[in-house]
Amino acid sequence: MNYNDSKKGIATITKSIISDLTIRINKKNQPRRIAKNVTNIIYVTNADMPVQLDTDDRRHLVFACKTVHQVSEEHKEDIEHFNELNQSCTQELYENLMIFLLERDISQFNPTLIPMTEAKKKLINVSRSPVDDVIMEHYEKFKQDIPISLVNQCKPQN
């Protein structure tokens, strides 16, 4: 499995979690049950490629945030530094965040219009397969005819 394959697996797993109307719940020592899926997911990561997205993805809003707490080499293993950072996540912070989210005017929000941000374009771009790259690079040639030498380069080797 290559790097992209593992990222594609993440996208496949989350696709049903995001889209399915119902979800199966398997509690320990309890019978399985089906419930309405009310899941909302927010991924927060510092990874350049957290998930592989298809060019026609409609499920993900992707945007890049400015780094507020850049970890320098001197703090990389500094437990105390991260403890202080963790302690700044107080109940007051979460309450303020909740108030902000609850009071935000979303009357004009349309959940079916997910914008194609620059961050999403970049993520889709790095998600392309080598075959996608060849097709994009030689698109004009392919419209006329398919060069066999290029096809042979992309053919899986046994």
C-alpha atoms as one frame of an Amber mdcrd trajectory, in Angstrom:
protein
   0.000   0.000   0.000   1.446   3.378  -0.918   0.922   6.678   0.874  -2.029
   7.720  -1.289  -3.758   4.364  -0.756  -3.792   4.859   3.018  -5.200   8.371
   2.621  -7.840   7.086   0.200  -8.895   4.587   2.874  -9.497   7.423   5.325
 -11.653   9.245   2.765 -13.639   6.079   2.035 -14.305   5.376   5.714 -15.366
   8.935   6.501 -17.538   9.168   3.367 -20.260   6.985   4.894 -19.918   8.624
   8.309 -20.499  12.018   6.689 -23.206  10.999   4.194 -25.271   8.119   5.575
 -28.656   9.008   7.018 -28.373   6.264   9.644 -25.518   4.808  11.624 -25.121
   1.395  13.232 -24.249   1.489  16.940 -22.450  -1.510  18.436 -22.232  -1.010
  22.204 -20.379  -3.626  24.208 -22.672  -6.335  25.588 -25.722  -4.718  23.967
 -27.628  -5.594  20.809 -26.729  -3.627  17.689 -29.084  -0.803  16.831 -29.622
   1.703  14.067 -29.903   5.411  14.869 -30.259   8.643  12.933 -26.846   9.943
  11.896 -26.423  13.430  13.350 -22.642  13.385  13.069 -20.786  16.540  12.123
 -17.041  16.230  11.694 -14.284  18.812  11.902 -10.756  17.648  11.101  -7.948
  19.738  12.515  -4.464  18.777  11.436  -1.051  20.090  10.622  -0.546  17.404
   7.962  -0.021  18.594   4.400  -2.181  15.756   3.068  -4.563  14.514   5.772
  -6.982  12.800   3.384  -7.086  12.016  -0.323  -9.854  13.864  -2.155 -11.340
  13.173  -5.560 -11.633  16.057  -8.009 -15.430  15.990  -7.673 -15.510  15.855
  -3.852 -18.602  17.545  -2.371 -18.218  16.561   1.263 -15.210  18.526   2.467
 -14.679  22.209   3.062 -10.918  22.649   3.254  -9.130  25.763   4.382  -5.718
  26.613   5.753  -5.288  28.494   8.997  -2.423  30.674  10.028  -0.208  29.002
  12.578  -0.540  30.760  15.921   1.631  28.425  17.971   4.532  27.388  15.777
   6.564  24.846  17.722  10.228  25.722  17.526  12.977  23.130  17.719  13.684
  24.184  21.316  10.090  23.361  22.378   9.734  20.213  20.274  10.190  17.904
  23.290   9.244  20.479  25.956   6.470  18.852  28.010   6.005  21.974  30.147
   5.418  24.131  27.055   2.636  21.814  25.863   1.147  21.602  29.355   0.864
  25.411  29.397  -0.694  25.360  25.946  -3.163  22.694  27.057  -4.080  24.650
  30.191  -5.045  27.620  28.016  -7.970  25.489  26.756 -10.217  26.415  29.658
 -13.934  25.973  30.181 -14.296  29.695  29.468 -12.668  29.238  26.061 -15.089
  26.422  25.176 -18.074  28.427  26.441 -17.031  31.431  24.343 -16.610  29.202
  21.310 -20.061  27.698  21.868 -21.637  31.164  22.188 -19.873  32.281  19.008
 -21.166  29.255  17.088 -24.709  29.469  18.470 -25.064  33.203  17.805 -23.526
  33.196  14.332 -26.009  34.169  11.620 -26.270  31.193   9.279 -29.622  32.109
   7.741 -28.009  32.526   4.302 -25.927  29.353   4.599 -26.474  26.715   1.919
 -24.805  23.423   2.923 -24.886  22.148  -0.658 -22.619  24.953  -1.901 -19.194
  23.907  -0.687 -16.611  26.374  -1.993 -13.540  25.256  -3.903 -10.880  26.961
  -1.786  -7.198  27.226  -2.667  -6.439  24.777   0.155  -8.893  22.254  -1.298
  -7.425  22.680  -4.797  -3.966  21.952  -3.401  -5.214  18.883  -1.532  -6.953
  17.546  -4.649  -3.818  18.267  -6.667  -1.542  16.234  -4.367  -4.170  13.469
  -4.280  -3.773  12.779  -7.986  -2.406   9.425  -9.063   0.574   9.072 -11.411
  -1.889   8.079 -14.143  -3.832  11.315 -13.557  -0.575  13.255 -13.929   0.216
  11.583 -17.264  -3.292  12.242 -18.563  -3.176  15.896 -17.543   0.314  16.413
 -18.938  -0.537  14.835 -22.299  -4.217  15.723 -22.577  -3.931  17.451 -25.950
  -2.036  14.491 -27.428  -4.625  12.086 -26.028  -7.424  13.963 -27.769  -5.757
  13.180 -31.095  -4.570   9.649 -30.327  -3.053   7.742 -27.434   0.735   7.351
 -27.612   1.394   3.671 -26.837   4.742   4.479 -25.187   2.938   6.533 -22.520
   0.355   3.825 -21.957   3.123   1.262 -21.449   4.779   3.507 -18.836   1.594
   3.468 -16.740   0.915  -0.236 -17.169   1.355  -2.179 -13.895   4.451  -4.351
 -13.888   4.179  -7.977 -12.723
